[in-house]
Short mmCIF file of C-alpha atoms in Angstrom, two decimals:
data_model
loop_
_atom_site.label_atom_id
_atom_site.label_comp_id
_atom_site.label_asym_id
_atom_site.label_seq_id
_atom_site.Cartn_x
_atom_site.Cartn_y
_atom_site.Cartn_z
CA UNK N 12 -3.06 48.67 46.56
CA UNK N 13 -5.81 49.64 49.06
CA UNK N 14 -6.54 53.79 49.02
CA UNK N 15 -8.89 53.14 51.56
CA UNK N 16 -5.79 52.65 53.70
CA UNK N 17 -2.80 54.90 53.68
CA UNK N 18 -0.10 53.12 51.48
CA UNK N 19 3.07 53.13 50.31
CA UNK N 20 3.69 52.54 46.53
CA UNK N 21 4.89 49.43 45.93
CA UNK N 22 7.92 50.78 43.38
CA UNK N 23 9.64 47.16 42.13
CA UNK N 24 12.98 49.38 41.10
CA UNK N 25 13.88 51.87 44.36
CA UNK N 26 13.53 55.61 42.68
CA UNK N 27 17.33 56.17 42.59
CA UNK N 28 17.89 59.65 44.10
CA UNK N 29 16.03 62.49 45.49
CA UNK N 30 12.53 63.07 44.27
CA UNK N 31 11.72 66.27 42.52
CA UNK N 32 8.06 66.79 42.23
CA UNK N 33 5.47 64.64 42.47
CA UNK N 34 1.69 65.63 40.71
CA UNK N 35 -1.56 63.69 40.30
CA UNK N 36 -3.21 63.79 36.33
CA UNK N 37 -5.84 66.28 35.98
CA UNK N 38 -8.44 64.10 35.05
CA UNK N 39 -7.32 60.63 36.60
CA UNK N 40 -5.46 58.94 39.38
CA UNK N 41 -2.31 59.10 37.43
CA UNK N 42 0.98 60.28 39.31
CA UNK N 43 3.75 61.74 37.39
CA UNK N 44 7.32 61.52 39.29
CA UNK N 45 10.60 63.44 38.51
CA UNK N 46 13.62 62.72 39.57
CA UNK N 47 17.02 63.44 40.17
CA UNK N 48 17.95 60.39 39.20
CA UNK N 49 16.94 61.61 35.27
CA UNK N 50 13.84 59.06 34.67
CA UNK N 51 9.97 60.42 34.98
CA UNK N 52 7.51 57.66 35.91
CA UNK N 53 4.21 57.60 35.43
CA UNK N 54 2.31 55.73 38.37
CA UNK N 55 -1.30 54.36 38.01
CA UNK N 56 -2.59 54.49 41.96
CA UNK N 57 -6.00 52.85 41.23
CA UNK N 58 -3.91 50.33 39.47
CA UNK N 59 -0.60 50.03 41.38
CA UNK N 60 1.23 50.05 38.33
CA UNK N 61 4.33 51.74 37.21
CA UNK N 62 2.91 52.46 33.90
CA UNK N 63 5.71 54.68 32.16
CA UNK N 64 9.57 55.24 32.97
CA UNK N 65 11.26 57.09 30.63
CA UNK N 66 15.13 57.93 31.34
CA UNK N 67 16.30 60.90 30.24
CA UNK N 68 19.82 62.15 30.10
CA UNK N 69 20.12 65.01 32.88
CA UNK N 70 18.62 65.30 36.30
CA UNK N 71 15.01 66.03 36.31
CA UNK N 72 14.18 68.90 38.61
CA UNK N 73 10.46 69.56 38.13
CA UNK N 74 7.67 68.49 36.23
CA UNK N 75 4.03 69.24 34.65
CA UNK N 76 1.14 67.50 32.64
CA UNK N 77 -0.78 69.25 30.33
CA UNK N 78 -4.51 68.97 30.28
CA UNK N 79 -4.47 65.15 30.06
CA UNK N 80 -2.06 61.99 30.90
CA UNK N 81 -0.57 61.57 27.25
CA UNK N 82 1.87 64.30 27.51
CA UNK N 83 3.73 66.05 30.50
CA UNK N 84 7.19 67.98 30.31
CA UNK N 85 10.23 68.46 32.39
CA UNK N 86 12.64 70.95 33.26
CA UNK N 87 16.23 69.06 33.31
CA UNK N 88 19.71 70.48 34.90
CA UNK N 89 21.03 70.35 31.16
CA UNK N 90 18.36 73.37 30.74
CA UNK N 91 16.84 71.29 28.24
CA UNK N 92 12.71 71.70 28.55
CA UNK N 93 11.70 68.01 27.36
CA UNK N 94 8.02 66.75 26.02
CA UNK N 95 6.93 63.41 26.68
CA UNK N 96 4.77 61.38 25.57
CA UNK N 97 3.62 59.30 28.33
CA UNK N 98 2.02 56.42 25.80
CA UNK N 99 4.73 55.52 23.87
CA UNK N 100 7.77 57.04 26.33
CA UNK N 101 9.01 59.43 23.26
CA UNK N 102 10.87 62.24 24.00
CA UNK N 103 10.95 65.35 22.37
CA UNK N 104 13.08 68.22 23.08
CA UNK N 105 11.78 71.92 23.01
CA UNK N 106 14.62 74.08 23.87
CA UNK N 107 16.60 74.99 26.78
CA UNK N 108 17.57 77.43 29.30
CA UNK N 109 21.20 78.79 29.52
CA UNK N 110 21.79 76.93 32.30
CA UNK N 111 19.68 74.88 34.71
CA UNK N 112 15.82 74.52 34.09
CA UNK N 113 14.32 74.66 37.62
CA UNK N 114 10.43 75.26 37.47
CA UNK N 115 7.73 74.19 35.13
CA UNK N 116 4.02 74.71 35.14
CA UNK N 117 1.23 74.76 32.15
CA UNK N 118 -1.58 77.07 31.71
CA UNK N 119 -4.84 75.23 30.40
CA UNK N 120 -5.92 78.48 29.34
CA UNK N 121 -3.30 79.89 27.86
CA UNK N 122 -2.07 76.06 26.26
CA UNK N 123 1.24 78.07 27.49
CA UNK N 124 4.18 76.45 29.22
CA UNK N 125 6.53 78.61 32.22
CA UNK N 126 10.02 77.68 32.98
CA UNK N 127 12.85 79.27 34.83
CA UNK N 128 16.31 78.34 35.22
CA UNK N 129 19.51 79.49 37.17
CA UNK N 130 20.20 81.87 34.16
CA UNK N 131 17.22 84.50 35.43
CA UNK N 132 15.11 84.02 32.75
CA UNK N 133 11.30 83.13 32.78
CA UNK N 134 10.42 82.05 29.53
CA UNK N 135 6.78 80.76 27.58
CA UNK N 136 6.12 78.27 25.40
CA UNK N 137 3.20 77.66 23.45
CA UNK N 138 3.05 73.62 23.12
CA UNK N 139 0.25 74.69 19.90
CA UNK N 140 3.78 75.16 18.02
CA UNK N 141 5.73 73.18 19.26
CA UNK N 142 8.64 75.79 19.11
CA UNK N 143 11.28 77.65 21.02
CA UNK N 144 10.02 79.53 23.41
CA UNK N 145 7.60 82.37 22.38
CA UNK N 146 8.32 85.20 25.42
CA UNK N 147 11.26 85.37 27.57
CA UNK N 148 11.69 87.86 30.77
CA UNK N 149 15.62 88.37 32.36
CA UNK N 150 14.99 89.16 35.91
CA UNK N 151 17.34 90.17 38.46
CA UNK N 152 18.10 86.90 40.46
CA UNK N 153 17.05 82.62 40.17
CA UNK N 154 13.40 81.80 40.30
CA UNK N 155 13.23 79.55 43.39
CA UNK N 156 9.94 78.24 43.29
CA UNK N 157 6.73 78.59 40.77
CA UNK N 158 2.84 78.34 40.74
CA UNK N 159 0.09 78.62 38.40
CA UNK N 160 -3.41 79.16 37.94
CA UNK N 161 -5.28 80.17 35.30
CA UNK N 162 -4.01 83.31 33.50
CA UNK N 163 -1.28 84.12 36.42
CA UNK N 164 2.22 82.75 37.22
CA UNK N 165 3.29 83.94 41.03
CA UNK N 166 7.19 83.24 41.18
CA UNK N 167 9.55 83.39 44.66
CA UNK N 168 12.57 85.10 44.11
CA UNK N 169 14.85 85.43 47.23
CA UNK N 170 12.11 87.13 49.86
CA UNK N 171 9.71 88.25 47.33
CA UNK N 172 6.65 86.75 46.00
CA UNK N 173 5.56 88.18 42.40
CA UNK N 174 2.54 87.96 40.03
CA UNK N 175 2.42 87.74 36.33
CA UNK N 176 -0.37 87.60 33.59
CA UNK N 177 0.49 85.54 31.51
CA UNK N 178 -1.73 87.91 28.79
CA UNK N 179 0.73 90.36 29.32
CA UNK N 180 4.25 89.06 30.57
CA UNK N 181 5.73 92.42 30.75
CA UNK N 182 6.09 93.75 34.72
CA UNK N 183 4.64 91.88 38.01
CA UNK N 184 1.14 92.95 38.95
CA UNK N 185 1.77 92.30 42.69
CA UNK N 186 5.23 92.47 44.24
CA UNK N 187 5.73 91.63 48.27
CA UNK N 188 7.91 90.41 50.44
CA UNK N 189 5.00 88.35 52.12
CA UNK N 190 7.15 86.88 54.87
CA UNK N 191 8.48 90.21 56.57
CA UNK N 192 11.85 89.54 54.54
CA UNK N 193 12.36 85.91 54.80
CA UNK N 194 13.79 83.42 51.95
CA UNK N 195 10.82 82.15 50.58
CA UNK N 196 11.43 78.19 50.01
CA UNK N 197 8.01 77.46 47.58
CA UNK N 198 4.71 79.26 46.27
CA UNK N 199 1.39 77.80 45.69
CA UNK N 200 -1.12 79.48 43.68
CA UNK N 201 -4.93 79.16 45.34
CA UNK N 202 -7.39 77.24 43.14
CA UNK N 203 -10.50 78.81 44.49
CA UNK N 204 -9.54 82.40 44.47
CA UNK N 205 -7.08 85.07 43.25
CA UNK N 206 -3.73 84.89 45.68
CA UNK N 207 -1.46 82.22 46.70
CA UNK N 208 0.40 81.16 50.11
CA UNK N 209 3.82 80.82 50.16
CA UNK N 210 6.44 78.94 52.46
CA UNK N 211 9.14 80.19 53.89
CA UNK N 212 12.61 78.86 54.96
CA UNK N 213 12.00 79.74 58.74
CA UNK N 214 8.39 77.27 59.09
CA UNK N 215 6.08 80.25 58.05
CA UNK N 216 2.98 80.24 55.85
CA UNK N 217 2.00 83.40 53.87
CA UNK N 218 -1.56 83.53 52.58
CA UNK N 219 -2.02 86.46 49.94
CA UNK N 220 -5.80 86.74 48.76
CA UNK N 221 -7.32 89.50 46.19
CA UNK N 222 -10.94 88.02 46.24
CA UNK N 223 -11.82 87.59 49.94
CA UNK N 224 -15.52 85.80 48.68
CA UNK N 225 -14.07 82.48 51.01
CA UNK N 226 -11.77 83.55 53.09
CA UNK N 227 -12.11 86.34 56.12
CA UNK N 228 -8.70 87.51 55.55
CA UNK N 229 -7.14 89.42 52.91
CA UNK N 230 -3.58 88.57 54.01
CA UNK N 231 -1.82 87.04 57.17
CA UNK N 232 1.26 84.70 58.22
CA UNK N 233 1.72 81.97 60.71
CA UNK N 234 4.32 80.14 61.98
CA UNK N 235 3.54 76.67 60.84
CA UNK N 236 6.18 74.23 61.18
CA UNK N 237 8.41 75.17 64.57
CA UNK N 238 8.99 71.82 66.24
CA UNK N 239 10.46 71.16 69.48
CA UNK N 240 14.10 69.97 69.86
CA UNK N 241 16.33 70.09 73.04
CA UNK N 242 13.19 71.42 74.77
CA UNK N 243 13.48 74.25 72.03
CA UNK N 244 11.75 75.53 69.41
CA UNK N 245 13.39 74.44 65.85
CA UNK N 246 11.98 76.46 62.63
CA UNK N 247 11.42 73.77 59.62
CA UNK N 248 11.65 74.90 56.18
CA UNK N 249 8.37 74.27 54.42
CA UNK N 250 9.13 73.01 51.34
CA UNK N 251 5.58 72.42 49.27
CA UNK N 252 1.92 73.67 50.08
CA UNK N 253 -0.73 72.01 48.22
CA UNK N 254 -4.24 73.46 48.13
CA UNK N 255 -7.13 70.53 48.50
CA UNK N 256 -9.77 70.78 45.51
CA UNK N 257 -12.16 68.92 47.57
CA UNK N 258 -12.63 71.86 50.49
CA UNK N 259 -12.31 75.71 50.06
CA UNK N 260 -9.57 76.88 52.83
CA UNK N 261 -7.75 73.34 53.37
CA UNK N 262 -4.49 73.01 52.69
CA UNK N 263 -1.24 70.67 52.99
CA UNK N 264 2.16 72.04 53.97
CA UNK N 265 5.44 69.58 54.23
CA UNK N 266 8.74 70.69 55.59
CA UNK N 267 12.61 69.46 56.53
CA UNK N 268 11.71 67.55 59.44
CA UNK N 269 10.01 65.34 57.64
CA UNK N 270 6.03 66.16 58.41
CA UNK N 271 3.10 67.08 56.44
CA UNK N 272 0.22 68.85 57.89
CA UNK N 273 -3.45 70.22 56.77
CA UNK N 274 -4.63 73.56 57.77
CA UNK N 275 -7.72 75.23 57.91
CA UNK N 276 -6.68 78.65 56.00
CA UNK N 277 -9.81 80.37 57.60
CA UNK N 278 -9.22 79.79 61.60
CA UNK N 279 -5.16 78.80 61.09
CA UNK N 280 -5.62 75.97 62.77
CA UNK N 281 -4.14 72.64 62.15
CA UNK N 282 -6.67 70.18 61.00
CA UNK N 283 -4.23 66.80 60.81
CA UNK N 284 -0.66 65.99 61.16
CA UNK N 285 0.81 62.98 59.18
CA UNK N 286 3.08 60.39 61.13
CA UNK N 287 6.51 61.86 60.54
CA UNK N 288 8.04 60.57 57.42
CA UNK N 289 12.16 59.28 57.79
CA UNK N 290 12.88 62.34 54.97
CA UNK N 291 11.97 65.47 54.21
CA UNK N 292 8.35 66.10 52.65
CA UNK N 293 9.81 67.11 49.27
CA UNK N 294 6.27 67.19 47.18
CA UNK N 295 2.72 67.46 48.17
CA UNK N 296 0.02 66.81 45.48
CA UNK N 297 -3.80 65.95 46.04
CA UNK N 298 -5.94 64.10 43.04
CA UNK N 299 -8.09 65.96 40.65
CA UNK N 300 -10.99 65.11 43.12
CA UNK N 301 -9.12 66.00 46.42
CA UNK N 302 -9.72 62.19 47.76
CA UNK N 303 -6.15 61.42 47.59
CA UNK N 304 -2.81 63.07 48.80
CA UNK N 305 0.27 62.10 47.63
CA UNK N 306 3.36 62.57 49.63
CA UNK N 307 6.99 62.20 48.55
CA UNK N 308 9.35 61.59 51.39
CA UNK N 309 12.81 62.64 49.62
CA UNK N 310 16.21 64.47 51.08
CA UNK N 311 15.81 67.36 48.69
CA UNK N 312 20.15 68.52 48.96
CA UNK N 313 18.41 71.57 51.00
CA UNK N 314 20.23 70.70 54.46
CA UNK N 315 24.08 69.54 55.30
CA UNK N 316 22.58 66.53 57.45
CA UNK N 317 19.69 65.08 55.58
CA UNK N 318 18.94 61.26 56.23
CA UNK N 319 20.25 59.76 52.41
CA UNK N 320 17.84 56.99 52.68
CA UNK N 321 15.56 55.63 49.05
CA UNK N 322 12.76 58.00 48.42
CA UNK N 323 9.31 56.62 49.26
CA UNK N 324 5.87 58.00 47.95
CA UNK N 325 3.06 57.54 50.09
CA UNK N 326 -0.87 57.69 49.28
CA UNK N 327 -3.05 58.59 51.90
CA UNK N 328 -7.07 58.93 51.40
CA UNK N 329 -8.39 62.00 52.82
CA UNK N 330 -11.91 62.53 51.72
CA UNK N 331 -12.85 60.75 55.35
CA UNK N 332 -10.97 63.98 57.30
CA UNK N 333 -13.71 65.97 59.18
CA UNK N 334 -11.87 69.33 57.62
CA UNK N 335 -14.98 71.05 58.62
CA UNK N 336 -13.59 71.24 62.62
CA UNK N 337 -10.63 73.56 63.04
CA UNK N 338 -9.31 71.47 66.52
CA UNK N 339 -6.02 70.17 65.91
CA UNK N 340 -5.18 66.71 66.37
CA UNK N 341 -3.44 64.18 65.19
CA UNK N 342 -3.67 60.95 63.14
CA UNK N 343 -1.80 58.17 64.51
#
């Protein structure tokens, strides 16, 4: 495959049902794909090779690496948290959640690993041990979406975005409902500063920051993802916002309707609109390097009327995108 063109991966065997999460290696062009359809695959881009599939024996409903491509985890709808090792396909349970395991995320410096489930709980692991889970935290209703970055863990519950230290674990160091009281559908921590932005089921963006050193703005919300229908405007949940490593402020948002768009964070501008996709954007991810963005195009069992058709993962290159001008337009 091409990146200097926008491509489709070439999967021989059709992914087999909605796509969970989709993330690029931290140190390569490797692209690690859950699944409801229980298998994680591990994708070489530069390559076009499926390089890994490992089945598994529940749905997969999120998934992390660690600090390189040998070993990544999952959170299943068994609750089982599962290591793999993406060299040899072994799998190695670590525990499990009393019912569904819906988030994962690893902390490089904490070498801990976050899940939540539909029983409440947030729990830790420290892969080091390779035991049960080392801190656990009951909280009043299911984690809906996760993020981290560095020492902190931001979680959406319902409305309300919170913040954890990891260091700590105990009580949320920031707790807001950044979207004036709307169901928050994901969170995305900011690589470049301390905050994250959050999505919302009704096509707004929330963008909390503590360390205004880039950004102008503190904290604001903008509406966006409405989209015309019937001469109307129609809100689109956003379902994934991915921050780009390559430029301070740029971001990716996907929603229902099937588009993905960049943003400048500082003017709120749209940068670049995507072609619309035939499913929802159900994952965003960008490479370690913030040339590539990955795109899964997945029904994601979120709306009565989604399109069933196979899930598709497209690469597009994006280190060509003039993100420096804040006009919006549109790339045909």
């Amino acid at each position: 495959m091409n990146t200097n063109n926008n491509s489709q991966l070439p999967l021989e065997i059709p992914i087999g049902d909605a796509i969970s999460r989709i993330q690029f290696s931290p140190n390569s062009n490797n692209l690690l794909i859950s699944s409801w359809d229980s298998n994680l695959r591990l994708y070489d881009v530069d390559a076009s090779v499926l390089r890994v599939e490992v089945p598994s024996e529940a749905a997969l409903l999120d998934c992390c690496f660690t600090d390189d491509d040998s070993v990544a985890y999952a959170a299943a709808s068994d609750g089982f948290i599962r290591r793999y090792d993406m060299h040899s396909g072994v799998i190695d349970p670590m525990g499990s959640h009393d019912d569904m395991a819906t988030c994962i995320g690893y902390s490089d410096e904490t070498c801990l690993l976050v899940t939540s489930g539909f029983d409440k709980k947030l729990l830790s692991w420290d892969i080091r041990t390779k035991k049960s889970f080392s801190l656990s935290m009951t909280l009043d209703a299911e984690i809906d979406s996760m993020s981290l970055n560095g020492f902190k863990v931001t979680i959406g519950i319902g409305a309300s975005a919170q913040v954890y230290d990891l260091r700590k674990f105990d009580k949320p160091n920031l707790s807001m409902e950044p979207c004036n009281g709307a169901q928050l559908r994901c969170v995305s921590s900011l690589p470049y500063a301390e905050g994250f932005a959050v999505g919302s089921v009704d096509g707004r963006v929330a963008l909390q920051v503590s360390c205004s050193s880039n950004l102008n703005d503190t904290g604001y919300t903008f509406r966006c993802h409405p989209k015309l229908k019937d001469g109307q405007h129609h809100l689109a949940s956003v379902n994934d916002i991915a921050f780009s490593p390559l430029v301070p402020g740029a971001f990716v948002t996907g929603d229902d309707e099937g588009y993905a768009t960049i943003w400048d964070a500082r003017s709120r501008k749209r940068l670049l609109e995507f072609p619309r996709y035939s499913n929802s954007v159900a994952s965003l991810s960008y490479n370690h390097l913030g040339q590539l963005l990955a795109v899964a195009s997945s029904y994601t069992y979120q709306e009565a009327k989604e399109i069933v058709e196979p899930p598709q993962v497209f690469i597009h290159k994006v280190d060509n995108i003039d993100l420096g001008s804040s006009s919006a337009r549109r790339k045909t």
